[in-house]
Structure formats: structure tokens, C-alpha cells
GROMACS .gro file of C-alpha atoms in nm:
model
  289
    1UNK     CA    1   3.500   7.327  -6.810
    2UNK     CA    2   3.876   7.216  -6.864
    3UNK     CA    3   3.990   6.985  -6.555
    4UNK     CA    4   4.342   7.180  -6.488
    5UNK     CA    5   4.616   6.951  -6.412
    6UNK     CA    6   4.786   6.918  -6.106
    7UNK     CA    7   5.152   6.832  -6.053
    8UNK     CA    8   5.271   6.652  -5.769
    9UNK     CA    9   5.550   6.818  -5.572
   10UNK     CA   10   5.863   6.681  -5.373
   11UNK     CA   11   5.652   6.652  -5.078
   12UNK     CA   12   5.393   6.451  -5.201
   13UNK     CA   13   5.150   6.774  -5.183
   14UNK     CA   14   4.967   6.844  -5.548
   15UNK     CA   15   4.928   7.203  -5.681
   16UNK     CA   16   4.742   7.329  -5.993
   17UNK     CA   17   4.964   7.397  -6.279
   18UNK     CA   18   4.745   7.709  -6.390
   19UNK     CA   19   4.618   7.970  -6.045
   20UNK     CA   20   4.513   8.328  -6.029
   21UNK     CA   21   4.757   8.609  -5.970
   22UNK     CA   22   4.695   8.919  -5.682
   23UNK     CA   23   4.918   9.118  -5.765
   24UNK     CA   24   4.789   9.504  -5.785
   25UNK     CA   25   4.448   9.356  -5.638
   26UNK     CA   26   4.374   9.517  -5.314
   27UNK     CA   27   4.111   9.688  -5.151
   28UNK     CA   28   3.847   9.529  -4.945
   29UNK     CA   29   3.591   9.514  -5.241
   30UNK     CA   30   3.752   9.468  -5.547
   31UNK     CA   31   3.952   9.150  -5.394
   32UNK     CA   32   3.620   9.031  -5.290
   33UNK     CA   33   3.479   9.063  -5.648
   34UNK     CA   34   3.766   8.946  -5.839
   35UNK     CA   35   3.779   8.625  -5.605
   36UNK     CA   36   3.413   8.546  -5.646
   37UNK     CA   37   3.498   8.554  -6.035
   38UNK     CA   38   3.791   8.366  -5.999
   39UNK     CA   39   3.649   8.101  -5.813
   40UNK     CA   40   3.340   8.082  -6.019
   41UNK     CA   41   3.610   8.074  -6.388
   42UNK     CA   42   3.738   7.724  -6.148
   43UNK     CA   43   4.056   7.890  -5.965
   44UNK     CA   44   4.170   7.692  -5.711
   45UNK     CA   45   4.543   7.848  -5.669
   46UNK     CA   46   4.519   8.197  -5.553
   47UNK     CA   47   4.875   8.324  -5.526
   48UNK     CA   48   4.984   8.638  -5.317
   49UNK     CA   49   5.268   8.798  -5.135
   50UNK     CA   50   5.351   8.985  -4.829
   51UNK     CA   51   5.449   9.271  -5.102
   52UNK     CA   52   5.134   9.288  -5.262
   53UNK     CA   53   4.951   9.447  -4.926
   54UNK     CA   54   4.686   9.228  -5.027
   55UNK     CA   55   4.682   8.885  -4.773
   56UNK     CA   56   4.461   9.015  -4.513
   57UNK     CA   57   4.196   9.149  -4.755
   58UNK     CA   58   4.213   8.805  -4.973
   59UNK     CA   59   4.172   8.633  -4.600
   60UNK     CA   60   3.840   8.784  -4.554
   61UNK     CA   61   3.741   8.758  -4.884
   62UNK     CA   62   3.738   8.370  -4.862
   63UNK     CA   63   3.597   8.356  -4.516
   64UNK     CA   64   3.314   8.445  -4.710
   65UNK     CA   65   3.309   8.317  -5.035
   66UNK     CA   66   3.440   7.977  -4.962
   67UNK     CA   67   3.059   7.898  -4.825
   68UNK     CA   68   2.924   8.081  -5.085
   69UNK     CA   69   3.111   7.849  -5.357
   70UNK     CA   70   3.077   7.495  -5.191
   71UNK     CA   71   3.418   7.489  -5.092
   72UNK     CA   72   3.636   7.434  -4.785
   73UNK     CA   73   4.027   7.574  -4.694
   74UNK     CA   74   4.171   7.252  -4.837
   75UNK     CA   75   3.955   7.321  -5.198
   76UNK     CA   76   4.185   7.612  -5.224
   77UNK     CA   77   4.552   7.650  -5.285
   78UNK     CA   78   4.768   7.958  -5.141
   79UNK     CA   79   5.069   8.066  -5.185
   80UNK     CA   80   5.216   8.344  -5.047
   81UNK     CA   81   5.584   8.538  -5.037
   82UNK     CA   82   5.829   8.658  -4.779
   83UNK     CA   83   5.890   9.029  -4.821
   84UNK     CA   84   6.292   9.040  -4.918
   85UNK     CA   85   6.272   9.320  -4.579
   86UNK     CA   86   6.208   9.011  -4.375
   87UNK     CA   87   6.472   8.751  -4.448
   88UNK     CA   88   6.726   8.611  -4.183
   89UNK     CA   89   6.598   8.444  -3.876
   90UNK     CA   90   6.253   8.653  -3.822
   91UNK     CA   91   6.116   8.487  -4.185
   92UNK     CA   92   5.944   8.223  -3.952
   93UNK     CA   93   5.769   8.540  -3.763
   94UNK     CA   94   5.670   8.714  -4.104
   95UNK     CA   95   5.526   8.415  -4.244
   96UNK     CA   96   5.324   8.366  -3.924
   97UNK     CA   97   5.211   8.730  -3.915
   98UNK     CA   98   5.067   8.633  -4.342
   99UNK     CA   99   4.918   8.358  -4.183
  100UNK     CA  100   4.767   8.555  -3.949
  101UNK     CA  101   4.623   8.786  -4.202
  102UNK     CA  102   4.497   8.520  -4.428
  103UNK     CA  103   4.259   8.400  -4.164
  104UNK     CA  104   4.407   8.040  -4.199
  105UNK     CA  105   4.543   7.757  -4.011
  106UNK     CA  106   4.817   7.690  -4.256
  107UNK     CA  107   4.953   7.845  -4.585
  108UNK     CA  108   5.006   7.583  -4.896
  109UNK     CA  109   5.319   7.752  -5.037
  110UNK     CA  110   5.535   8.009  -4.925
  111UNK     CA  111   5.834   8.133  -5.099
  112UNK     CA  112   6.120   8.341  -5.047
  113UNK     CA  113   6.036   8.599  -5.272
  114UNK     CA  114   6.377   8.724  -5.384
  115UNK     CA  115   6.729   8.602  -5.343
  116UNK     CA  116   6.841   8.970  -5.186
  117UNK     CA  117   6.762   9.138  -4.951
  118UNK     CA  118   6.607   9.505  -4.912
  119UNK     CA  119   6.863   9.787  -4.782
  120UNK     CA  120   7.191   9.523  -4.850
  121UNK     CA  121   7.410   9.595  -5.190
  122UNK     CA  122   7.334   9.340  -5.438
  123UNK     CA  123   7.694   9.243  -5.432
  124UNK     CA  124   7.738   9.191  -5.100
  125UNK     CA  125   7.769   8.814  -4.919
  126UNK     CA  126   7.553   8.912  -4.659
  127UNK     CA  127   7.236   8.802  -4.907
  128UNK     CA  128   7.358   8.419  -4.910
  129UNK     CA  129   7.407   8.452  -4.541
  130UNK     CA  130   7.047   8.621  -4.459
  131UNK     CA  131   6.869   8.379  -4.741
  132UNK     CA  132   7.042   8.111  -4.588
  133UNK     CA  133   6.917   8.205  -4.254
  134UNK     CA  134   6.536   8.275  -4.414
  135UNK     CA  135   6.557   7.884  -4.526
  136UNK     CA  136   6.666   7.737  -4.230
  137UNK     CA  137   6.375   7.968  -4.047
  138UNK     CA  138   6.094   7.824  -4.294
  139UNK     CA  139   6.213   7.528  -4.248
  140UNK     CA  140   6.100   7.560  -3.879
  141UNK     CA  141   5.807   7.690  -3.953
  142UNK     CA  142   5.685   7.379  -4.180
  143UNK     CA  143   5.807   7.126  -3.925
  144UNK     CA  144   5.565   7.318  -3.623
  145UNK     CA  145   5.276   7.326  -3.920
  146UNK     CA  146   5.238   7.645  -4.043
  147UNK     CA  147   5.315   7.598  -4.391
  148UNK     CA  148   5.282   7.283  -4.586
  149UNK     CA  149   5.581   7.331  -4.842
  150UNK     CA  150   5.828   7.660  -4.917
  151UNK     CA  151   5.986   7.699  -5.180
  152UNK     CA  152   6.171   8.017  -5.340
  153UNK     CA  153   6.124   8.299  -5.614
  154UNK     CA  154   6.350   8.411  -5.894
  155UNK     CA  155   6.638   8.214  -5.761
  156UNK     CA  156   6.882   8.157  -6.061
  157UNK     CA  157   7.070   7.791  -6.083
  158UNK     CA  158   7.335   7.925  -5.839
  159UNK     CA  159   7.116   8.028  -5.646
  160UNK     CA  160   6.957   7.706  -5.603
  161UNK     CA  161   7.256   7.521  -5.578
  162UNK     CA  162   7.389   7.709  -5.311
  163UNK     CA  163   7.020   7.633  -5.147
  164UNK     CA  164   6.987   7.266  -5.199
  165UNK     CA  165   7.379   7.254  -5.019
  166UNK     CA  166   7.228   7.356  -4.718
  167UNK     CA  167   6.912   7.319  -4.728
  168UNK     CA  168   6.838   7.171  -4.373
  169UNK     CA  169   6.710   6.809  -4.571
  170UNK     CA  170   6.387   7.014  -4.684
  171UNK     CA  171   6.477   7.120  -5.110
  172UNK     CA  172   6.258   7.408  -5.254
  173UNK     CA  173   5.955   7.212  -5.433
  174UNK     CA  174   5.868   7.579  -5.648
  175UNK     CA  175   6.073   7.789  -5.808
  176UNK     CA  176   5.858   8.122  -5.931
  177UNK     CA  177   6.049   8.294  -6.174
  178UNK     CA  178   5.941   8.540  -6.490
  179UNK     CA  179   5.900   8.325  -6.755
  180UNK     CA  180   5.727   8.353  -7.140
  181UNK     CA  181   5.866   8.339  -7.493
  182UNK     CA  182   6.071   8.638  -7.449
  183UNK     CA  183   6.220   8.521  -7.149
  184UNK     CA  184   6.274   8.145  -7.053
  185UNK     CA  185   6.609   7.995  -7.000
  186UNK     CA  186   6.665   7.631  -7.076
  187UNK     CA  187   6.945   7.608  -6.787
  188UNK     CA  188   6.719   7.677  -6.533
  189UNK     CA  189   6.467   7.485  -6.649
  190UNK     CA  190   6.660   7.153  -6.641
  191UNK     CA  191   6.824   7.210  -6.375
  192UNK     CA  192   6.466   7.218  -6.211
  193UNK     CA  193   6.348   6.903  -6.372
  194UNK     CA  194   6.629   6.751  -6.247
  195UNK     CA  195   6.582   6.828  -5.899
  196UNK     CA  196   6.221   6.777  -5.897
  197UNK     CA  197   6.154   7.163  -5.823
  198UNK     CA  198   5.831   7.261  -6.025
  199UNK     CA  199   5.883   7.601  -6.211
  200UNK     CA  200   5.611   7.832  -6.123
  201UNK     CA  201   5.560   8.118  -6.418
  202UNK     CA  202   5.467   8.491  -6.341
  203UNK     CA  203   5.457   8.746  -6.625
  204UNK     CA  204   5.368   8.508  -6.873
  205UNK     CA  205   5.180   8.750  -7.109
  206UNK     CA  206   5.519   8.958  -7.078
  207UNK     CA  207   5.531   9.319  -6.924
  208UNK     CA  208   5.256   9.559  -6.954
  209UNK     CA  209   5.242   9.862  -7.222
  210UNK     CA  210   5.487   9.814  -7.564
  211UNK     CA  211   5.640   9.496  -7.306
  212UNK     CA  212   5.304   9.297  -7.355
  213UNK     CA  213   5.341   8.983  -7.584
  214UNK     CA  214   5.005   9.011  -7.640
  215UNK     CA  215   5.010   9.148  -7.997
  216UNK     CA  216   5.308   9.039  -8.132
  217UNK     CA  217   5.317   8.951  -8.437
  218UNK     CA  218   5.413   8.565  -8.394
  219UNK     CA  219   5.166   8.528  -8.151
  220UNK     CA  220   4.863   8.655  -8.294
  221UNK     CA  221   5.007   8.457  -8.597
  222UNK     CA  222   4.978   8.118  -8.377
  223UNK     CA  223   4.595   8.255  -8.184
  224UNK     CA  224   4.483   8.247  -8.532
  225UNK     CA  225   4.583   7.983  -8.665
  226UNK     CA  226   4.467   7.791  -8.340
  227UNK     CA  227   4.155   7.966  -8.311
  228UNK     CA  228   4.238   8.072  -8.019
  229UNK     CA  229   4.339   8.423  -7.808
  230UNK     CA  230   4.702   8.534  -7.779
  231UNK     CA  231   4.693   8.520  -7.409
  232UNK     CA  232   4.572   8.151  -7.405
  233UNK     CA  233   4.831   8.070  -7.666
  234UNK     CA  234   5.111   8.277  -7.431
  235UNK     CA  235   4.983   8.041  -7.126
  236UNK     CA  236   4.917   7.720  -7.296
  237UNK     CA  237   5.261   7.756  -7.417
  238UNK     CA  238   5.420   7.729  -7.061
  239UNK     CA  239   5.187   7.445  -6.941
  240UNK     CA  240   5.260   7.262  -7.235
  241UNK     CA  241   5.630   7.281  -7.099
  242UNK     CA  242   5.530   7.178  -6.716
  243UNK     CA  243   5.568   7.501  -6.635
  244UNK     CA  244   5.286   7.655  -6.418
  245UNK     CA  245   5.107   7.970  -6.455
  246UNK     CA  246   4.941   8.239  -6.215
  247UNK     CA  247   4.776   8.488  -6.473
  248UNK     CA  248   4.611   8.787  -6.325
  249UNK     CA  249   4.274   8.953  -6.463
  250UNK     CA  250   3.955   9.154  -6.303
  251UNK     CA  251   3.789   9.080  -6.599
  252UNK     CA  252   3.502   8.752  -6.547
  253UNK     CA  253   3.565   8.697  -6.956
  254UNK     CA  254   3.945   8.677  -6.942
  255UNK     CA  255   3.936   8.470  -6.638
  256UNK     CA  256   3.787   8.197  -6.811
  257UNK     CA  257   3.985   8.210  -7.114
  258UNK     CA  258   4.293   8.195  -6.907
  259UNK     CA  259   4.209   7.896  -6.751
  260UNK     CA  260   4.074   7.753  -7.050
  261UNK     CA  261   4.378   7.594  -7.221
  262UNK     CA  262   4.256   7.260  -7.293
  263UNK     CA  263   4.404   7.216  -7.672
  264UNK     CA  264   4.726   7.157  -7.754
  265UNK     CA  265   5.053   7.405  -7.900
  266UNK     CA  266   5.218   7.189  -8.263
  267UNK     CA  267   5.552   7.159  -8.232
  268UNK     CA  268   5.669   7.341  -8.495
  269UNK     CA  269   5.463   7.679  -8.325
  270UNK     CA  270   5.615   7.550  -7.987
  271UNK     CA  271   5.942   7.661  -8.187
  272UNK     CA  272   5.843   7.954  -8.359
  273UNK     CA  273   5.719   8.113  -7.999
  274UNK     CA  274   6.056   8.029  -7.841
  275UNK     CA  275   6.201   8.181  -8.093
  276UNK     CA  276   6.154   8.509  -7.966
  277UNK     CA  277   6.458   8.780  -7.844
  278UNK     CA  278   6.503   8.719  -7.511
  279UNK     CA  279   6.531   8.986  -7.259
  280UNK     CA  280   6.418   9.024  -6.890
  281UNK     CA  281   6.116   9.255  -6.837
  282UNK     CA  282   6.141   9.218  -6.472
  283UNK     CA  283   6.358   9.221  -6.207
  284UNK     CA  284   6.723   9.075  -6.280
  285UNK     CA  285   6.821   8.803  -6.002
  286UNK     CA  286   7.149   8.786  -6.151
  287UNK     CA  287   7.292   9.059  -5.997
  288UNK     CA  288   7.190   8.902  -5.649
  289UNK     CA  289   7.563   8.798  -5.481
   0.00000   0.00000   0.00000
């Protein structure tokens, strides 16, 4: 089995570049049987959110299968999200209240799921005040212990910028954003780099239905040639960048594929995939005042 790298973040904390995505897992059962497979394919990053409905059911899940598999709460690395409902100065309360649900004495990650807020215009200046209030909250919240690191979601560079200006001395060490071929922006990506902030990839096999990357013609073209399946190719192709991945699967077969990425991209296919129109198949953070 492929060792997945880790990469150390501003805090000194290491995460797996490659974890398993919840989203649209819930119920009891099937998170229970998804999780065993996951942590059987080697998972060791199991990221969630407050919007998925899912923490509390993933929280009993590993009370149980953590024994099963050999492994205690610091094998296992969890991220979860603030729901954008929550931001302002009660963020502290929500993340204690996924804590709570996750049947854990801390949470890895948490991020601040989206730069906006839910019920506020897009355009209006009350999201910078309300985010800016959500940091400062977080920021509490890691000093008493209940989170070891927080970072943010689909924050653009001015976003982040405005963030790291006030940032109460504790910077973002993740910054989860929609990134594949058909969507990746250099700007953001350097700025990252720059700043030491690790960016964190969700929909990296694109959007689902005609949106799916998955049989595109310049990526089956690379699988091929590789030997290898379009979604490893689609993954292997942000790791190879430093960028980490979260793909989601209930399938035990796809599970390991996905975290099997242990060959290398050429350069000149590297290209060829980037290559690709870009457009956003998710949410737009750009609108976000």
C-alpha cells in the first residue's frame, strides 16, 4: 500500500495530502460502512462539515471502528466546517456543539466554510465584518483547546488578505477551495505557497453528470497512456502540485484506487490536463463582498 504523504502545516501539525470526503454520506449505517472501508483502503483524513448533517453519525461510527482497526483519535485526522448560518461571535459555540457531536476531545481542522454568510446579500460589508468576527471566535476556541488549527474554505486571495490583516497572530494553515483541471487558478495558488497556507482540493473529479472530468477526452487520453484510471490521473494531478485531495466514494474498489496514486504525472501531460477551459462548477466566492 502507497505511504500517503503528509505536509506539515504553519503550526507545526502534519495532515495527509490525500483524505476521504462525507459529503452526501449520512445515515447511521451507511457512514458506518463507508468508514470501515475507508479506513481499511488506509484513510486517515476524514473530512466533514456542519452542512453535511453528517458529524454526529461519523462520531459514533469511529467510537467503534477505531478499536476495530487498531487505531486511536490521534491515528485519525478530522476536519470539519462552520455552517456560513453560524459566523460572527457564536462560531466558537458551533464548533463546540461539532465537537460535541463527533464524540471527541478536539477537532484537527476546522474551517470557515464560506466567506458569506447565509440570509446577508452577497454584496453587502456585513460578510467581512461577521467573517472577521468568526476568526477572531476560532481563534478562541484553539487557544482553550478545542481545535488544533482553523483554517478557511473557498476564500479567494482578497479574501485571504483581508484575513491574514487581522488575523488575531493565528494565519489560516488550509485553504479548501474547488480545484481540478477545469478549475485551478494560479493566483491563488501562489499566493498560498507564499503564505505557507496548504490548498486543500474538493471536487477534484469535477461536478457530477455531463460536469464529471471523468471521461473527457484528455483524460482518458493520459489514464491510458499511464495505465492508470481517470480518477487517479484527476487526483494524482493535484498532489503532484501540493495540492491536497478529499475524494469521496461508497465504493471499497474506488476507495483504494483513489488513494493509490503512487506514480508520477510527465510534464508534458501535467500541461495538457491544465490545459483545460476553465469554469467554476461550484459555488462562486467571488461574488462574496
Amino acid at each position: 500500500m502507497w505511504k500517503v504523504p503528509t505536509f506539515k502545516l504553519l503550526s507545526g501539525h502534519t495532515i495527509p495530502l490525500v483524505g476521504f470526503g462525507s459529503y452526501l454520506i449520512d445515515g447511521e449505517r451507511q457512514t458506518k460502512e463507508v468508514l470501515d472501508k475507508a479506513l481499511s483502503a488506509g484513510y486517515r483524513l476524514i473530512d466533514t462539515a456542519a452542512m453535511y448533517g453528517n458529524e454526529q453519525d461519523i462520531g459514533l461510527a469511529l467510537k467503534e471502528l477505531l478499536p476495530k482497526h487498531n487505531l486511536k483519535r490521534e491515528d485519525v485526522f478530522i476536519t470539519s466546517k462552520l455552517y456560513p448560518s453560524d459566523h460572527g461571535d457564536q462560531a466558537k459555540n458551533a464548533l463546540a456543539e461539532s465537537l460535541r457531536k463527533l464524540q471527541s476531545g478536539y477537532i484537527d481542522l476546522y474551517l470557515i466554510h464560506w466567506p458569506g454568510v447565509y440570509g446577508i446579500s452577497s454584496r453587502s460589508s456585513e460578510n467581512a465584518k461577521l467573517r472577521a468576527a468568526s476568526w477572531a471566535s476560532l481563534v478562541k476556541a484553539k487557544k482553550e483547546g478545542l481545535v488544533r488549527d482553523i483554517g478557511v474554505s473557498n476564500y479567494t486571495v482578497r479574501h485571504l488578505k483581508e484575513l491574514l490583516d487581522n488575523c488575531c497572530g493565528v494565519k489560516p494553515v488550509v485553504n479548501q477551495v474547488e480545484w481540478h483541471p477545469g478549475c485551478h487558478q494560479a493566483d491563488l495558488k501562489e499566493f498560498c505557497e507564499r503564505e505557507g497556507i496548504l490548498l486543500q482540493a474538493y471536487m477534484s473529479l469535477g461536478g457530477s453528470g455531463n460536469k464529471s472530468l471523468l471521461g473527457e477526452p484528455f483524460v482518458v487520453k493520459v489514464a491510458e497512456k499511464l495505465g492508470k484510471q481517470p480518477a487517479q490521473v484527476l487526483l494524482r494531478w493535484s498532489v503532484q502540485q501540493n495540492v491536497a485531495v478529499i475524494p469521496k466514494s461508497r465504493s471499497k474498489e474506488h476507495m483504494e484506487a483513489n488513494i493509490n496514486l503512487d506514480f508520477v504525472i510527465p510534464d508534458e501531460d501535467m500541461v495538457l490536463l491544465g490545459r483545460r477551459k476553465q469554469e467554476k462548477f461550484d459555488w462562486d466566492p467571488n461574488s462574496v463582498k
